């Protein structure tokens, strides 16, 4: 959803982040996190969460019996992550450094509302690294902002998003990118989409991919 550009503001106040993201996504983000934890993560899985935020999803996954490694560039967010998901590991690092975590280490790599914070060059770099990190049969699970396929939904999303993006950039010098052509980018990185569900007038998607 176009209001997700507000994430850059909300990241500065982790105690309010989850509540406001719940409001901005009309509760869909909580539904998505529950689906990820209950459907796509199994007990005993080794999971990497890119952009782990406050640890809300990590807590659900460790509660299910998964071993979770979270990474984030925000030390403030990592402090909240450690508090909310004490059984998970965490590292202060960028998404473009994930190859350091080791070849064939993870059953699942999860990214919710974090890939849209990357430039397209960074996104392509990270996607190419993911098959290296996944075990055989491993999957990438992504939930993020996408452009709707229908023209009027795409126009509406753009009209709403542009002033919010401008405001967020003025206040934080950062913004987010809609994941244009994302499934094509997955294919170029050696990943095949096996599941997709859209939300919020098709501006938010849950996408699951596996190695080709």
CSV table of N, CA, C and O in Angstrom, one decimal, residues 19-82:
chain,number,residue,atom,x,y,z
A,19,UNK,N,2.0,-1.0,15.8
A,19,UNK,CA,0.6,-0.5,15.9
A,19,UNK,C,0.2,0.4,14.7
A,19,UNK,O,-0.8,0.2,14.1
A,20,UNK,N,1.1,1.2,14.2
A,20,UNK,CA,0.8,2.1,13.1
A,20,UNK,C,0.9,1.3,11.8
A,20,UNK,O,0.1,1.6,10.9
A,21,UNK,N,1.8,0.3,11.6
A,21,UNK,CA,1.7,-0.5,10.4
A,21,UNK,C,0.5,-1.3,10.3
A,21,UNK,O,-0.1,-1.6,9.3
A,22,UNK,N,-0.1,-1.7,11.5
A,22,UNK,CA,-1.3,-2.4,11.5
A,22,UNK,C,-2.5,-1.5,11.0
A,22,UNK,O,-3.3,-1.9,10.2
A,23,UNK,N,-2.4,-0.2,11.4
A,23,UNK,CA,-3.4,0.7,11.0
A,23,UNK,C,-3.3,1.0,9.5
A,23,UNK,O,-4.3,1.0,8.7
A,24,UNK,N,-2.1,1.3,9.1
A,24,UNK,CA,-1.8,1.7,7.7
A,24,UNK,C,-2.1,0.6,6.7
A,24,UNK,O,-2.5,0.8,5.5
A,25,UNK,N,-2.0,-0.7,7.1
A,25,UNK,CA,-2.3,-1.8,6.2
A,25,UNK,C,-3.7,-2.4,6.5
A,25,UNK,O,-4.0,-3.5,6.0
A,26,UNK,N,-4.5,-1.7,7.3
A,26,UNK,CA,-5.8,-2.2,7.7
A,26,UNK,C,-5.8,-3.6,8.3
A,26,UNK,O,-6.7,-4.4,8.0
A,27,UNK,N,-4.8,-3.9,9.0
A,27,UNK,CA,-4.6,-5.1,9.7
A,27,UNK,C,-4.1,-6.3,8.8
A,27,UNK,O,-3.8,-7.4,9.3
A,28,UNK,N,-3.8,-6.0,7.5
A,28,UNK,CA,-3.4,-7.0,6.6
A,28,UNK,C,-2.0,-7.6,7.0
A,28,UNK,O,-1.7,-8.7,6.8
A,29,UNK,N,-1.1,-6.7,7.5
A,29,UNK,CA,0.2,-7.1,7.8
A,29,UNK,C,0.2,-8.2,8.9
A,29,UNK,O,1.0,-9.1,8.9
A,30,UNK,N,-0.7,-8.0,9.9
A,30,UNK,CA,-0.7,-9.0,10.9
A,30,UNK,C,-1.2,-10.4,10.3
A,30,UNK,O,-0.7,-11.4,10.7
A,31,UNK,N,-2.2,-10.3,9.5
A,31,UNK,CA,-2.7,-11.5,8.8
A,31,UNK,C,-1.6,-12.2,8.0
A,31,UNK,O,-1.4,-13.4,8.1
A,32,UNK,N,-0.8,-11.4,7.3
A,32,UNK,CA,0.3,-11.9,6.5
A,32,UNK,C,1.4,-12.6,7.4
A,32,UNK,O,1.9,-13.7,7.1
A,33,UNK,N,1.7,-11.9,8.5
A,33,UNK,CA,2.7,-12.5,9.3
A,33,UNK,C,2.3,-13.8,10.0
A,33,UNK,O,3.0,-14.8,10.1
A,34,UNK,N,1.0,-13.9,10.3
A,34,UNK,CA,0.5,-15.1,10.9
A,34,UNK,C,0.5,-16.2,9.8
A,34,UNK,O,0.8,-17.4,10.1
A,35,UNK,N,0.2,-15.9,8.6
A,35,UNK,CA,0.2,-16.9,7.5
A,35,UNK,C,1.6,-17.4,7.2
A,35,UNK,O,1.9,-18.6,7.1
A,36,UNK,N,2.6,-16.4,7.2
A,36,UNK,CA,4.0,-16.8,7.0
A,36,UNK,C,4.4,-17.8,8.1
A,36,UNK,O,5.0,-18.9,7.8
A,37,UNK,N,4.1,-17.5,9.4
A,37,UNK,CA,4.6,-18.3,10.5
A,37,UNK,C,3.9,-19.6,10.5
A,37,UNK,O,4.5,-20.7,10.9
A,38,UNK,N,2.6,-19.7,10.2
A,38,UNK,CA,1.9,-20.9,10.4
A,38,UNK,C,1.9,-21.8,9.1
A,38,UNK,O,1.8,-23.0,9.2
A,39,UNK,N,2.0,-21.2,7.9
A,39,UNK,CA,2.0,-22.0,6.7
A,39,UNK,C,3.3,-22.3,6.1
A,39,UNK,O,3.6,-23.4,5.6
A,40,UNK,N,4.2,-21.2,6.1
A,40,UNK,CA,5.5,-21.3,5.4
A,40,UNK,C,6.7,-21.6,6.2
A,40,UNK,O,7.8,-21.9,5.7
A,41,UNK,N,6.5,-21.6,7.5
A,41,UNK,CA,7.6,-22.0,8.4
A,41,UNK,C,7.3,-23.1,9.3
A,41,UNK,O,6.2,-23.2,9.8
A,42,UNK,N,8.2,-24.1,9.4
A,42,UNK,CA,7.9,-25.3,10.1
A,42,UNK,C,8.8,-25.5,11.3
A,42,UNK,O,9.9,-24.9,11.3
A,43,UNK,N,8.5,-26.2,12.3
A,43,UNK,CA,9.4,-26.5,13.5
A,43,UNK,C,10.7,-27.0,13.0
A,43,UNK,O,10.8,-27.9,12.1
A,44,UNK,N,11.8,-26.5,13.5
A,44,UNK,CA,13.1,-27.0,13.1
A,44,UNK,C,13.7,-26.2,12.0
A,44,UNK,O,14.9,-26.4,11.7
A,45,UNK,N,12.9,-25.4,11.3
A,45,UNK,CA,13.5,-24.6,10.1
A,45,UNK,C,14.5,-23.6,10.6
A,45,UNK,O,14.4,-23.0,11.7
A,46,UNK,N,15.6,-23.4,9.8
A,46,UNK,CA,16.5,-22.3,10.0
A,46,UNK,C,16.0,-21.2,9.1
A,46,UNK,O,15.9,-21.4,7.9
A,47,UNK,N,15.7,-20.1,9.7
A,47,UNK,CA,15.1,-18.9,9.0
A,47,UNK,C,15.9,-17.7,9.1
A,47,UNK,O,16.4,-17.3,10.2
A,48,UNK,N,16.1,-17.0,8.0
A,48,UNK,CA,16.7,-15.7,7.9
A,48,UNK,C,15.6,-14.7,7.7
A,48,UNK,O,14.9,-14.8,6.7
A,49,UNK,N,15.5,-13.7,8.6
A,49,UNK,CA,14.6,-12.6,8.3
A,49,UNK,C,15.4,-11.3,8.0
A,49,UNK,O,16.1,-10.8,8.8
A,50,UNK,N,15.2,-10.8,6.8
A,50,UNK,CA,15.8,-9.6,6.3
A,50,UNK,C,15.0,-8.4,6.6
A,50,UNK,O,13.8,-8.3,6.2
A,51,UNK,N,15.6,-7.5,7.4
A,51,UNK,CA,14.8,-6.4,7.8
A,51,UNK,C,13.8,-6.8,8.9
A,51,UNK,O,12.6,-6.7,8.8
A,52,UNK,N,14.4,-7.3,10.0
A,52,UNK,CA,13.6,-8.0,11.0
A,52,UNK,C,12.7,-7.1,11.9
A,52,UNK,O,11.9,-7.5,12.6
A,53,UNK,N,13.0,-5.8,11.8
A,53,UNK,CA,12.1,-4.8,12.5
A,53,UNK,C,12.0,-5.1,14.0
A,53,UNK,O,13.1,-5.3,14.7
A,54,UNK,N,10.8,-5.0,14.6
A,54,UNK,CA,10.7,-5.1,16.0
A,54,UNK,C,10.7,-6.5,16.6
A,54,UNK,O,10.6,-6.7,17.8
A,55,UNK,N,10.7,-7.5,15.7
A,55,UNK,CA,10.7,-8.9,16.1
A,55,UNK,C,9.4,-9.6,16.2
A,55,UNK,O,9.3,-10.7,16.7
A,56,UNK,N,8.3,-8.9,15.8
A,56,UNK,CA,7.0,-9.5,15.9
A,56,UNK,C,6.9,-10.8,15.1
A,56,UNK,O,6.3,-11.8,15.7
A,57,UNK,N,7.3,-10.8,13.9
A,57,UNK,CA,7.3,-12.0,13.1
A,57,UNK,C,8.3,-13.1,13.6
A,57,UNK,O,7.9,-14.3,13.7
A,58,UNK,N,9.4,-12.6,14.0
A,58,UNK,CA,10.4,-13.6,14.6
A,58,UNK,C,9.9,-14.3,15.8
A,58,UNK,O,10.1,-15.5,16.0
A,59,UNK,N,9.1,-13.6,16.7
A,59,UNK,CA,8.5,-14.2,17.8
A,59,UNK,C,7.5,-15.3,17.5
A,59,UNK,O,7.5,-16.3,18.1
A,60,UNK,N,6.7,-15.0,16.4
A,60,UNK,CA,5.8,-16.0,15.9
A,60,UNK,C,6.5,-17.3,15.4
A,60,UNK,O,6.1,-18.4,15.7
A,61,UNK,N,7.6,-17.0,14.7
A,61,UNK,CA,8.4,-18.2,14.1
A,61,UNK,C,9.1,-19.0,15.2
A,61,UNK,O,9.2,-20.2,15.1
A,62,UNK,N,9.8,-18.3,16.1
A,62,UNK,CA,10.4,-19.0,17.2
A,62,UNK,C,9.4,-19.8,18.1
A,62,UNK,O,9.7,-20.9,18.6
A,63,UNK,N,8.3,-19.2,18.2
A,63,UNK,CA,7.2,-19.8,19.0
A,63,UNK,C,6.7,-21.1,18.3
A,63,UNK,O,6.2,-22.0,19.0
A,64,UNK,N,6.9,-21.2,17.0
A,64,UNK,CA,6.6,-22.4,16.3
A,64,UNK,C,7.7,-23.4,16.2
A,64,UNK,O,7.5,-24.5,15.7
A,65,UNK,N,8.8,-23.0,16.8
A,65,UNK,CA,9.9,-24.0,16.9
A,65,UNK,C,11.0,-23.8,15.9
A,65,UNK,O,11.9,-24.7,15.7
A,66,UNK,N,11.0,-22.7,15.2
A,66,UNK,CA,12.0,-22.4,14.2
A,66,UNK,C,13.2,-21.7,14.8
A,66,UNK,O,13.0,-21.0,15.8
A,67,UNK,N,14.4,-21.8,14.2
A,67,UNK,CA,15.6,-21.1,14.6
A,67,UNK,C,15.7,-19.9,13.7
A,67,UNK,O,15.8,-20.0,12.5
A,68,UNK,N,15.6,-18.7,14.3
A,68,UNK,CA,15.5,-17.4,13.5
A,68,UNK,C,16.8,-16.6,13.7
A,68,UNK,O,17.2,-16.3,14.8
A,69,UNK,N,17.3,-16.1,12.5
A,69,UNK,CA,18.4,-15.1,12.5
A,69,UNK,C,17.8,-13.9,11.9
A,69,UNK,O,17.3,-13.9,10.7
A,70,UNK,N,17.8,-12.7,12.6
A,70,UNK,CA,17.3,-11.5,12.1
A,70,UNK,C,18.4,-10.5,11.8
A,70,UNK,O,19.3,-10.4,12.6
A,71,UNK,N,18.2,-9.8,10.7
A,71,UNK,CA,19.2,-8.7,10.4
A,71,UNK,C,18.4,-7.4,10.2
A,71,UNK,O,17.3,-7.4,9.6
A,72,UNK,N,19.1,-6.3,10.6
A,72,UNK,CA,18.5,-5.0,10.4
A,72,UNK,C,19.6,-4.0,10.4
A,72,UNK,O,20.6,-4.2,11.1
A,73,UNK,N,19.4,-2.8,9.7
A,73,UNK,CA,20.4,-1.8,9.8
A,73,UNK,C,20.1,-0.8,10.9
A,73,UNK,O,20.9,0.1,11.2
A,74,UNK,N,19.0,-0.9,11.5
A,74,UNK,CA,18.6,0.0,12.6
A,74,UNK,C,18.9,-0.6,14.0
A,74,UNK,O,18.3,-1.6,14.3
A,75,UNK,N,19.8,0.1,14.7
A,75,UNK,CA,20.1,-0.4,16.0
A,75,UNK,C,18.9,-0.3,17.0
A,75,UNK,O,18.7,-1.1,17.9
A,76,UNK,N,18.1,0.7,16.7
A,76,UNK,CA,16.9,0.9,17.6
A,76,UNK,C,16.0,-0.2,17.4
A,76,UNK,O,15.4,-0.8,18.3
A,77,UNK,N,15.8,-0.6,16.1
A,77,UNK,CA,14.9,-1.7,15.8
A,77,UNK,C,15.5,-3.0,16.4
A,77,UNK,O,14.7,-3.9,16.9
A,78,UNK,N,16.8,-3.2,16.3
A,78,UNK,CA,17.4,-4.5,16.8
A,78,UNK,C,17.2,-4.6,18.3
A,78,UNK,O,17.1,-5.7,18.8
A,79,UNK,N,17.2,-3.4,19.0
A,79,UNK,CA,17.0,-3.5,20.4
A,79,UNK,C,15.6,-4.0,20.7
A,79,UNK,O,15.4,-4.8,21.7
A,80,UNK,N,14.6,-3.5,19.9
A,80,UNK,CA,13.2,-4.0,20.1
A,80,UNK,C,13.1,-5.4,19.7
A,80,UNK,O,12.4,-6.2,20.4
A,81,UNK,N,13.8,-5.8,18.7
A,81,UNK,CA,13.8,-7.2,18.2
A,81,UNK,C,14.3,-8.1,19.3
A,81,UNK,O,13.7,-9.2,19.6
A,82,UNK,N,15.4,-7.8,20.0
A,82,UNK,CA,16.0,-8.6,21.1
A,82,UNK,C,15.0,-8.7,22.2
A,82,UNK,O,14.9,-9.8,22.8
